[in-house]
XYZ file of C-alpha atoms in Angstrom:
725
model
C 0.068 -0.244 0.020
C 2.573 2.310 0.711
C 5.878 3.304 -1.199
C 8.766 1.212 -0.791
C 10.625 3.190 0.808
C 8.901 3.784 4.651
C 8.465 7.652 4.727
C 6.749 8.055 1.284
C 3.402 6.670 0.350
C 0.562 6.256 2.265
C -0.447 9.612 2.267
C -3.830 11.010 0.325
C -3.727 14.567 -0.892
C -7.126 17.060 -1.889
C -6.415 18.839 -5.740
C -8.139 21.514 -7.530
C -7.797 22.926 -11.057
C -6.293 25.816 -9.686
C -3.338 24.552 -7.505
C -1.472 22.913 -9.795
C 2.470 23.750 -8.923
C 1.294 23.396 -5.585
C -0.316 19.737 -5.442
C 2.477 19.007 -6.632
C 4.879 19.922 -4.251
C 3.245 19.503 -1.250
C 3.517 15.953 -3.218
C 6.894 15.277 -3.205
C 7.519 17.665 0.146
C 5.499 14.870 2.031
C 5.688 12.094 0.114
C 1.992 11.341 -1.248
C 0.683 8.846 -3.689
C -2.649 9.677 -4.042
C -4.371 12.336 -5.482
C -8.308 13.340 -5.033
C -10.801 15.420 -5.996
C -13.583 16.598 -3.439
C -17.157 18.382 -3.196
C -16.805 21.561 -5.277
C -13.092 19.893 -7.078
C -12.297 19.272 -9.524
C -9.332 17.222 -11.024
C -7.277 19.147 -12.812
C -5.866 17.687 -16.557
C -2.611 18.730 -15.924
C -2.021 16.581 -12.650
C -3.237 12.931 -14.724
C 0.175 12.307 -15.446
C 1.916 12.747 -12.119
C 3.126 9.164 -10.852
C 0.643 8.439 -8.187
C -2.997 7.013 -7.784
C -5.633 8.708 -8.483
C -9.184 8.725 -6.483
C -12.104 10.258 -8.221
C -15.320 11.116 -5.799
C -18.487 8.976 -7.538
C -21.287 9.751 -6.416
C -24.841 7.214 -7.609
C -27.063 9.171 -6.584
C -27.219 13.205 -7.671
C -24.848 15.820 -9.906
C -27.631 14.893 -12.852
C -30.515 17.004 -12.692
C -31.591 15.963 -15.799
C -32.402 12.985 -15.030
C -34.183 13.539 -12.017
C -36.311 16.011 -13.970
C -37.297 13.803 -15.897
C -38.305 11.186 -14.074
C -39.422 12.734 -10.803
C -41.005 9.093 -9.743
C -38.149 8.109 -8.994
C -36.350 11.034 -6.734
C -35.632 9.645 -2.950
C -37.658 9.804 -0.256
C -37.668 10.030 3.627
C -40.695 9.671 5.934
C -41.455 12.826 7.873
C -43.599 13.052 10.636
C -45.828 16.673 10.937
C -45.573 18.908 14.265
C -48.173 16.915 17.399
C -51.136 19.918 17.015
C -53.644 19.078 20.002
C -57.782 19.445 18.389
C -60.020 21.777 20.684
C -63.063 21.013 18.220
C -64.714 17.810 15.814
C -61.842 19.454 13.016
C -58.443 19.843 12.860
C -56.046 21.051 9.713
C -52.175 20.066 10.360
C -50.113 20.844 7.591
C -47.980 18.176 6.164
C -44.747 20.751 5.564
C -45.173 23.374 9.230
C -41.327 23.201 10.091
C -39.434 21.654 7.203
C -37.499 23.386 4.590
C -39.857 23.408 0.943
C -36.151 23.389 -0.810
C -35.104 20.150 0.617
C -38.092 18.470 0.305
C -41.749 17.883 -1.102
C -44.398 15.799 -0.040
C -45.034 12.872 -2.241
C -48.591 13.110 -4.026
C -47.839 10.510 -6.855
C -48.419 7.641 -4.723
C -52.225 7.072 -2.449
C -51.687 8.827 0.465
C -54.109 6.408 2.338
C -51.531 3.534 1.827
C -48.663 5.037 3.131
C -49.408 7.967 4.946
C -50.430 7.638 8.848
C -52.403 10.007 11.586
C -52.063 9.254 15.029
C -53.763 10.227 17.763
C -50.808 10.127 20.061
C -53.042 10.582 23.362
C -54.119 6.696 23.381
C -51.169 5.866 20.318
C -54.362 4.842 18.046
C -53.916 4.940 13.930
C -56.758 6.989 13.051
C -59.068 5.570 10.827
C -58.031 6.331 7.156
C -61.763 7.051 6.371
C -61.410 9.580 9.627
C -58.957 11.646 7.635
C -58.409 13.689 4.110
C -55.499 15.105 2.475
C -56.561 18.664 0.883
C -53.383 18.702 -1.523
C -54.081 22.091 -2.921
C -53.373 23.745 0.499
C -50.438 21.181 1.867
C -53.035 20.233 4.855
C -54.059 16.907 6.277
C -57.924 17.267 7.621
C -58.770 14.931 10.099
C -62.083 14.050 12.449
C -60.657 14.719 16.115
C -61.937 13.841 19.538
C -61.475 17.762 21.606
C -58.277 17.801 23.455
C -56.560 15.320 22.158
C -52.748 15.465 20.088
C -51.848 14.563 16.443
C -49.086 13.763 14.054
C -49.193 13.104 10.331
C -46.685 10.523 8.871
C -46.374 11.211 5.197
C -43.860 10.610 2.367
C -41.905 13.082 1.281
C -39.553 14.262 -1.864
C -35.845 14.465 -1.573
C -35.522 17.621 -3.779
C -32.167 18.805 -3.085
C -29.584 15.915 -1.480
C -28.976 17.115 2.216
C -25.309 16.251 1.182
C -24.936 19.152 -1.328
C -27.363 21.546 0.829
C -24.896 21.161 3.747
C -21.470 21.808 1.739
C -23.798 24.759 0.372
C -24.961 26.012 3.291
C -21.044 25.736 4.601
C -19.246 27.378 1.922
C -21.969 29.925 0.703
C -21.453 28.591 -2.411
C -23.729 31.594 -4.287
C -23.857 30.146 -8.513
C -24.102 26.522 -7.524
C -27.285 24.798 -8.322
C -29.029 22.648 -6.249
C -28.217 18.958 -6.400
C -31.520 16.609 -6.543
C -31.061 13.307 -6.298
C -32.516 10.048 -7.452
C -33.317 5.855 -6.060
C -31.269 4.021 -7.483
C -33.471 1.191 -5.994
C -35.630 1.766 -8.442
C -35.555 0.364 -12.027
C -34.788 2.867 -14.519
C -32.538 4.898 -12.311
C -31.175 1.181 -11.752
C -30.067 0.375 -14.968
C -29.623 4.443 -16.030
C -26.585 4.389 -13.070
C -25.251 1.273 -13.903
C -24.318 2.650 -17.554
C -23.667 6.224 -16.717
C -20.935 4.612 -13.932
C -20.006 2.117 -17.612
C -18.966 5.274 -19.756
C -17.315 7.046 -16.578
C -15.424 4.406 -16.905
C -14.686 5.050 -20.398
C -14.356 7.925 -19.899
C -12.065 8.380 -17.427
C -8.481 6.581 -17.977
C -6.702 7.592 -16.001
C -8.279 7.379 -12.341
C -6.948 4.384 -10.731
C -9.953 4.763 -7.327
C -13.237 5.253 -8.200
C -14.372 6.437 -4.504
C -17.799 5.917 -4.115
C -20.140 8.900 -1.477
C -21.486 6.866 -1.043
C -24.155 4.389 -2.391
C -27.828 4.845 -2.919
C -30.116 6.203 0.869
C -27.706 9.737 2.832
C -28.174 9.187 6.280
C -31.170 11.427 7.949
C -30.581 14.924 7.578
C -33.541 16.888 7.811
C -33.240 21.108 6.767
C -35.542 23.051 8.663
C -37.828 25.966 7.514
C -34.676 28.424 8.849
C -31.967 26.573 6.169
C -30.749 25.560 9.805
C -30.298 21.124 10.595
C -33.397 20.545 12.071
C -32.498 16.120 12.012
C -29.116 14.559 12.064
C -29.299 10.753 12.408
C -25.736 9.462 11.115
C -28.091 5.685 11.854
C -30.706 7.070 10.280
C -32.350 4.837 8.600
C -35.488 7.466 7.482
C -34.245 8.378 3.938
C -34.060 4.872 2.747
C -37.999 4.477 1.817
C -40.542 4.601 -0.810
C -43.668 2.956 -1.514
C -41.017 0.857 -4.064
C -39.000 -0.398 -2.243
C -42.063 -1.022 1.170
C -43.493 -3.059 -1.193
C -40.497 -5.807 -1.482
C -39.761 -5.475 2.038
C -43.120 -6.354 2.789
C -43.208 -9.402 0.851
C -39.145 -10.745 2.558
C -40.711 -9.329 5.814
C -44.770 -11.577 6.090
C -45.764 -8.703 7.370
C -47.807 -4.941 6.492
C -44.848 -2.048 6.958
C -46.582 0.684 8.776
C -44.979 4.648 8.469
C -44.983 4.145 12.822
C -41.224 1.567 12.311
C -39.752 4.701 10.747
C -41.286 7.396 11.931
C -41.890 5.914 15.760
C -42.901 8.460 17.355
C -40.665 11.647 16.439
C -37.445 10.416 17.659
C -36.807 8.085 13.756
C -34.634 5.539 15.367
C -32.651 7.122 16.749
C -29.423 5.004 18.254
C -30.429 5.343 21.239
C -34.059 4.313 20.602
C -34.236 0.447 21.322
C -34.278 -0.952 17.952
C -38.577 -2.491 17.972
C -37.806 -6.328 15.981
C -39.604 -4.293 12.961
C -36.887 -1.731 12.646
C -34.269 -4.155 12.741
C -36.088 -6.262 10.538
C -36.272 -3.261 7.945
C -32.314 -2.642 8.416
C -31.601 -5.957 7.584
C -33.948 -6.394 4.354
C -32.539 -3.519 3.722
C -28.978 -4.051 3.660
C -29.029 -7.887 2.191
C -30.841 -5.362 -1.176
C -28.147 -2.188 -1.011
C -25.238 -4.850 -0.804
C -25.992 -6.648 -3.083
C -27.020 -3.720 -5.326
C -23.803 -2.377 -3.858
C -21.628 -5.468 -5.676
C -23.056 -4.729 -8.927
C -21.862 -1.086 -9.175
C -18.121 -2.649 -7.949
C -17.826 -5.193 -10.459
C -18.783 -2.787 -13.298
C -15.404 -0.460 -11.493
C -13.713 -3.630 -10.934
C -14.033 -4.657 -15.273
C -12.453 -1.841 -15.805
C -8.594 -2.736 -13.945
C -10.140 0.189 -11.372
C -10.390 -0.175 -7.520
C -13.553 0.651 -5.656
C -13.415 2.373 -2.044
C -16.492 2.876 -0.004
C -16.606 6.741 1.981
C -18.491 5.678 5.054
C -20.214 8.084 5.280
C -23.234 10.977 3.530
C -24.977 8.183 1.285
C -23.607 4.727 3.009
C -26.771 3.750 5.138
C -27.910 0.214 4.616
C -23.535 -0.849 4.047
C -23.260 -0.708 7.728
C -19.888 -2.173 7.758
C -20.647 -4.558 10.849
C -23.187 -6.022 9.559
C -23.689 -9.514 8.244
C -24.212 -8.785 4.213
C -20.583 -6.150 3.494
C -18.058 -8.311 2.822
C -19.945 -9.605 0.045
C -19.191 -6.051 -1.818
C -16.225 -7.054 -2.447
C -15.209 -3.347 -1.842
C -11.056 -2.736 -2.079
C -11.221 -0.226 0.356
C -13.101 1.869 2.739
C -12.131 5.434 3.570
C -13.974 7.553 6.998
C -13.737 10.172 8.716
C -11.627 10.803 11.815
C -12.939 12.557 14.380
C -11.438 10.609 16.995
C -9.859 7.227 18.560
C -12.946 5.644 18.846
C -14.220 6.572 15.057
C -10.863 5.746 14.195
C -11.450 2.550 15.469
C -15.317 2.311 13.394
C -12.555 2.123 10.147
C -9.951 0.197 11.132
C -11.555 -2.494 12.684
C -13.318 -3.128 9.395
C -12.774 -6.660 7.844
C -13.838 -7.980 5.019
C -11.290 -4.864 2.599
C -8.271 -4.789 1.516
C -7.660 -1.611 2.921
C -8.674 1.235 5.232
C -7.742 4.714 5.181
C -9.096 7.333 7.524
C -9.582 11.376 6.436
C -7.791 13.496 9.451
C -9.031 16.677 10.231
C -9.502 19.943 9.644
C -11.230 19.284 6.641
C -9.539 21.893 4.528
C -12.976 24.280 4.251
C -13.374 28.074 5.557
C -15.269 27.359 8.563
C -12.026 26.391 10.039
C -9.639 28.139 8.058
C -10.435 31.601 8.746
C -9.722 34.520 11.071
C -9.992 32.938 14.784
C -9.758 29.575 13.514
C -7.493 27.531 14.779
C -6.438 24.093 11.584
C -3.468 23.543 13.642
C -4.929 23.595 17.171
C -7.636 20.820 16.069
C -4.673 19.396 13.922
C -2.895 18.256 16.878
C -5.404 17.585 18.914
C -7.699 15.825 15.965
C -4.426 13.598 16.376
C -3.613 12.719 19.462
C -6.539 10.800 19.668
C -6.257 9.660 16.252
C -3.010 8.299 17.232
C -3.883 6.181 20.451
C -5.894 4.852 18.335
C -4.101 4.004 15.662
C -1.034 1.930 17.680
C -4.168 -0.501 18.855
C -5.720 -1.464 15.629
C -3.745 0.906 12.516
C -5.563 2.234 9.136
C -3.652 1.775 6.485
C -3.908 4.812 4.834
C -4.576 8.735 5.463
C -6.043 11.240 4.027
C -7.001 14.938 4.228
C -10.038 16.951 2.177
C -10.755 19.922 1.088
C -9.300 22.697 -0.622
C -5.749 22.322 -0.868
C -5.311 25.283 -1.308
C -6.455 26.866 2.615
C -4.334 25.023 3.969
C -1.228 25.965 2.657
C -1.513 29.499 2.636
C -2.033 29.053 6.449
C 1.333 29.491 8.233
C 2.689 26.477 9.850
C 0.011 24.530 8.665
C 1.820 22.012 6.187
C 4.972 21.590 8.988
C 1.963 19.870 11.198
C 1.090 17.861 8.549
C 3.974 16.924 7.811
C 4.496 15.649 11.600
C 1.846 13.652 11.337
C 2.211 11.880 8.143
C 5.582 11.256 9.586
C 5.153 9.696 13.368
C 2.504 7.532 10.837
C 4.871 6.197 8.387
C 7.278 5.032 11.673
C 3.927 3.461 13.839
C 4.118 1.387 10.279
C 7.365 0.983 9.873
C 7.602 -0.313 13.457
C 4.913 -2.589 14.069
C 5.488 -4.254 10.385
C 1.871 -5.879 10.155
C 1.862 -6.866 13.332
C -1.027 -6.905 16.301
C -0.273 -4.920 19.763
C 0.882 -6.630 22.552
C -3.254 -6.915 24.499
C -4.171 -7.930 28.443
C -4.697 -12.036 28.343
C -8.327 -11.504 28.546
C -10.867 -9.880 26.469
C -13.428 -6.863 27.322
C -17.224 -6.222 25.843
C -19.446 -3.279 25.794
C -22.566 -4.809 26.227
C -25.877 -2.921 25.120
C -28.629 -3.584 22.777
C -26.881 -2.882 19.148
C -24.136 -5.815 19.687
C -21.284 -6.195 16.785
C -23.659 -4.582 14.606
C -22.465 -1.084 15.254
C -18.810 -1.641 16.613
C -17.624 1.371 18.129
C -20.792 3.866 17.337
C -22.319 3.129 20.670
C -23.909 6.247 22.944
C -23.528 8.593 19.742
C -25.725 11.375 17.937
C -23.678 11.956 15.030
C -20.019 11.127 14.278
C -17.325 12.789 17.181
C -19.767 15.690 18.054
C -19.632 16.361 21.248
C -23.353 16.199 23.070
C -23.163 17.552 26.787
C -25.550 14.357 26.890
C -23.226 11.951 25.111
C -19.469 13.191 26.511
C -19.416 11.494 29.522
C -20.763 7.971 28.500
C -18.496 7.961 24.778
C -15.610 8.248 26.941
C -15.472 5.011 27.659
C -15.499 3.866 24.445
C -12.789 6.734 23.252
C -9.958 5.566 26.178
C -10.852 2.092 24.965
C -9.864 2.839 21.069
C -6.518 3.073 22.687
C -5.549 0.911 24.908
C -3.789 -2.716 25.522
C -7.425 -5.102 25.036
C -9.188 -6.827 23.034
C -12.484 -5.123 22.678
C -15.658 -6.963 21.499
C -19.662 -5.357 21.158
C -22.082 -7.772 22.668
C -25.702 -7.602 23.103
C -28.631 -8.988 25.006
C -29.311 -11.642 22.876
C -25.570 -12.615 22.460
C -25.386 -13.167 26.879
C -28.941 -14.706 27.302
C -27.316 -17.349 24.495
C -24.122 -18.323 27.171
C -20.998 -15.411 27.696
C -18.436 -16.225 26.139
C -15.221 -17.882 28.649
C -12.046 -15.112 27.234
C -14.465 -12.791 28.225
C -13.714 -11.466 31.638
C -15.106 -8.055 31.891
C -18.335 -6.273 30.913
C -18.896 -3.070 30.666
C -22.661 -1.419 30.744
C -22.517 2.258 29.814
C -25.497 5.003 29.676
C -28.292 6.197 30.106
C -31.446 4.736 31.264
C -33.787 3.234 29.213
C -31.469 3.930 25.984
C -29.768 1.208 23.846
C -26.354 1.834 25.246
C -28.458 0.693 28.878
C -30.553 -1.681 28.028
C -34.045 -0.894 29.000
C -36.775 -3.844 29.779
C -33.705 -5.830 29.038
C -32.645 -5.950 32.695
C -35.817 -7.585 33.942
C -34.847 -10.304 31.097
C -34.252 -13.062 34.035
C -31.925 -15.183 32.000
C -30.070 -12.198 31.055
C -29.280 -11.194 35.038
C -28.511 -14.153 36.380
C -26.455 -15.160 33.264
C -24.123 -12.131 34.570
C -24.527 -13.035 38.214
C -23.394 -15.937 37.677
C -20.608 -14.862 35.332
C -19.700 -12.183 38.431
C -19.641 -14.602 41.100
C -17.522 -17.248 39.469
C -14.148 -14.605 39.396
C -16.128 -12.490 36.116
C -15.830 -8.624 36.250
C -17.943 -5.816 35.733
C -18.274 -1.632 35.122
C -21.274 -0.129 34.817
C -20.885 3.782 34.022
C -23.989 6.486 34.198
C -26.536 4.012 34.749
C -26.164 0.956 34.479
C -28.662 -2.004 34.097
C -31.210 0.706 34.998
C -34.541 -0.272 35.196
C -37.255 0.321 37.697
C -38.822 -3.012 39.021
C -39.308 -4.760 42.167
C -37.694 -2.984 44.437
C -35.022 -1.742 42.648
C -33.476 1.020 39.839
C -30.522 -0.478 38.688
C -31.936 -4.318 38.463
C -27.550 -5.615 38.930
C -27.245 -3.142 41.842
C -26.014 -6.999 44.211
C -23.191 -7.011 41.612
C -22.431 -3.469 41.622
C -23.183 -2.670 44.841
C -24.637 0.505 43.758
C -28.736 2.117 43.385
C -29.331 5.502 42.415
C -32.505 7.307 45.311
C -35.259 7.767 42.582
C -37.568 9.351 46.341
C -39.077 5.974 46.337
C -36.549 4.959 49.307
C -35.810 8.508 50.951
C -36.716 7.416 54.316
C -33.492 4.402 54.229
C -30.744 5.616 55.915
C -27.923 4.944 53.103
C -24.299 5.233 55.793
C -21.913 6.075 52.824
C -18.511 6.811 54.000
C -15.503 7.338 50.911
C -12.492 5.462 51.870
C -10.111 5.681 48.419
C -7.021 3.679 49.243
C -7.374 1.264 46.825
C -5.563 -0.193 43.972
C -7.730 1.847 41.338
C -6.812 5.293 42.347
C -3.471 4.709 43.056
C -1.764 6.211 39.871
C -4.228 9.388 40.125
C -3.274 12.718 41.743
C -5.820 15.636 41.844
C -9.464 15.688 41.575
C -11.796 12.754 39.669
C -13.499 14.274 36.692
C -17.157 12.400 36.203
C -18.520 14.962 33.843
C -21.874 15.728 33.772
C -21.765 12.135 36.535
C -25.040 10.893 37.974
C -26.984 11.916 41.474
C -27.821 10.621 43.602
C -25.899 7.225 43.895
C -25.876 5.727 47.089
C -24.012 2.135 47.782
C -25.509 -0.638 48.676
C -24.555 -3.998 50.398
C -22.430 -5.456 52.381
C -18.753 -5.944 50.703
C -18.585 -2.089 48.687
C -16.545 0.380 49.159
C -16.547 3.979 48.026
C -13.154 6.021 46.586
C -15.126 9.145 45.393
C -18.279 10.865 46.740
C -19.931 13.945 45.921
C -21.467 15.042 49.225
C -23.831 12.463 50.572
C -24.003 10.506 47.199
C -21.312 7.900 45.687
C -19.220 8.488 42.496
C -17.264 5.782 42.508
C -17.434 2.641 43.904
C -16.085 -0.795 44.019
C -17.440 -3.986 44.858
C -16.874 -8.071 45.057
C -19.873 -10.282 44.425
C -18.531 -13.954 44.668
C -15.102 -14.444 43.533
C -15.711 -11.375 41.347
C -15.340 -7.852 41.262
C -17.685 -4.514 40.189
C -16.428 -1.189 39.729
C -19.258 1.952 39.362
C -18.511 5.708 37.694
C -20.588 8.181 37.301
C -19.303 8.801 34.050
C -16.402 8.806 32.689
C -15.682 11.459 30.035
C -12.071 10.854 27.977
C -9.267 12.169 29.223
C -5.531 11.031 29.911
C -6.510 10.562 33.338
C -9.421 8.183 32.932
C -8.199 6.715 30.739
C -6.017 5.496 34.070
C -8.500 5.500 36.000
C -10.736 2.610 33.226
C -7.202 1.272 32.677
C -6.917 0.345 36.326
C -10.711 -0.692 37.112
C -10.347 -3.025 34.424
C -7.110 -4.909 35.356
C -8.501 -4.854 39.406
C -12.537 -5.719 38.136
C -10.793 -9.039 35.830
C -9.144 -9.412 38.588
C -5.960 -8.717 37.230
C -4.217 -6.248 38.726
C -0.394 -8.103 38.929
C -0.803 -8.173 34.979
C -0.933 -4.017 35.026
C 2.441 -3.654 35.041
C 3.814 -6.105 32.238
C 3.753 -3.065 29.964
C 2.919 0.515 32.256
C 4.206 3.612 32.000
C 3.745 5.004 35.428
C 2.435 9.131 34.520
C -1.380 9.518 33.587
C -0.445 11.895 30.180
C 1.174 9.195 29.031
C 1.060 5.819 27.379
C 3.054 2.891 26.221
C 2.263 -0.017 23.039
C 4.581 -3.291 22.522
C 5.393 -4.571 19.447
C 6.023 -7.590 20.700
C 6.846 -9.290 17.779
C 8.714 -6.562 16.549
C 11.079 -5.949 19.719
C 9.477 -2.097 18.915
C 8.004 -0.156 22.250
C 6.061 3.249 21.565
C 5.524 5.509 24.437
C 3.202 8.175 23.846
C 2.690 12.048 25.638
C -1.043 12.203 25.434
C -1.047 16.335 26.348
C 0.583 19.109 24.925
C 3.197 19.811 28.343
C 6.654 17.983 28.350
C 6.197 15.134 29.945
C 8.606 12.867 32.753
C 7.288 8.944 32.813
C 9.166 5.440 33.562
C 8.533 2.992 31.668
C 8.315 -0.536 33.494
C 8.473 -4.028 31.753
C 7.262 -6.930 33.648
C 7.538 -4.922 36.191
C 10.476 -3.384 37.245
C 11.855 0.076 35.658
C 13.327 -0.298 32.462
C 13.362 2.961 30.675
C 12.958 6.638 32.305
C 12.399 9.071 29.736
C 11.371 13.393 29.322
C 8.747 13.142 26.200
C 8.303 17.050 24.578
C 4.420 18.111 23.810
C 2.924 15.561 22.049
C 5.974 13.440 21.668
C 6.323 9.983 20.523
C 9.744 7.719 21.536
C 10.353 4.378 20.100
C 12.293 2.065 22.528
C 13.288 -1.304 22.255
C 11.729 -3.651 24.703
C 13.597 -5.799 26.225
C 11.877 -8.609 28.008
C 13.645 -10.322 25.710
C 16.922 -9.332 26.121
């Protein structure tokens, strides 16, 4: 994949028609072996003869308004839900497009509303019979016969008349004269044939292009704008825009039952990842993956028939191509590329199987919202690299690259030097590991939630690595794990019901009550509870963060409060005294200096039972508690945002929960701002400084101090593994 010499290759740079000489200069300076175009740029003719791979961004669903206008019935569609409106009398009119952007979406009046729409009385949850409402096309309103003071919604189909990503790029970059790009649905018969023929012709017309970078395939994740051009609903995992009567009729035949709009609009939550997925929604995802992956394979086969590589961008129209789904490998892609916002999103890409290589697009994107007055692209690049590097050392991408306008980056003083530093370190990692795996602890750690392995490294996120006050204290657990010396599995409640695999030693459950990540009603399943209790009782470990095992039932809020040694006060047991006292003398806290950070935390947690020890408190309530349960151990955290100190806390908590504290110092660094990764087969050890300050650290091998190191801010230092000497 890389060049012959370690210090070139493995790098893709963006280019544009007006920056030819500078592209060649930077290609040579940085040792890039691939060039790409991106949305809003062009690959210049003059660069086609350069001795590098050429990537072309290829859109299957847009950039052909003529076709879309000729076939309005094959434009993409999305299920929308109207505002919730309360009836004050016996009839009510609901204007469907209230609050939506009419340049993006248009009500589908071509297909029968009575067949594909649904009016629901949200006060009772009952479906209003189709003969009790009418659609008035002229006004764009639905008139409903109502019960006074009940609340109503209409679920309806709308055409996506402006591609959401084009709209986003248009607004972000303030494009003025660019026409809005319409969408079309490649799943439908005429468009399917047209798109395949068009791809063949494109491959013939572009002999110099080596890699076709599909952005992506057919269905956009849900990205809906409001009437003021603001983002109204963004769900990176959302299937709401992958529907049409044509597709839904096929689904009904496959599933054997009638489709309801409610399976998609889901009371207005649109099946966000945080919702416990219904059986019908899981069926729909499965159906879409089967169909989308089969059709994607047809396009990939065309690309291969012209001797080109096929690469998929993990984003944009990626719905139905879930890389950890059962059908992804069948597409036959050469590569996946995705945007690296953090260690978690890096692992989401680098752990993908079924492709020859993976590529990450590092941040910042070379767009004017960062490269502007007051912007800090160098700071963003350093922060992005520090987070990505920890995860890279565990599970490396094969290549890295950048996107956007190269001119913006080359004009910013000092930015290219920063990229040089990143690219050099990236190549050093590959040079020192030589394709071998890094050392991991002799046991597996499992994250338990409703999605399991289908959504590896995707948990607790609203949208690809974007910070949310409600999620960072939970997402931090995965961010810490992304760069830690553990093999991480993602398991579902069905996996637990069927019996916990033997190599798993620690199970982690993290999230808010009643979400898919905590588990909701799965915690009143007798099989789930007894299997986990048995697992811990016989020597396993359980770590809970936030509201683990939460479901109010039978006098408990945390259903595994016996295992965890804590419960949450829901005001039902205020009459019961708690007697909580702190004792912070414990293995988990041995490296930690100064205050602990639980992020948003979880209030009103109290320890209970006979085997707990409270390591941190907030007033009368507890924030960090360990508990012994039979031969096993548990640890409870009120929250765990990502920070170097919290990585160390979690590291120690996992070894404690596993009952394998002595294993921790096999390879170990004393300073919490530093981490160590060991490649035993090549005898190389990387010590990284995850902070922006210089750090002093000692490296232990087999419990003995082997190196004393002084690291510059953000430095990565390679030393030899002396274990075998």
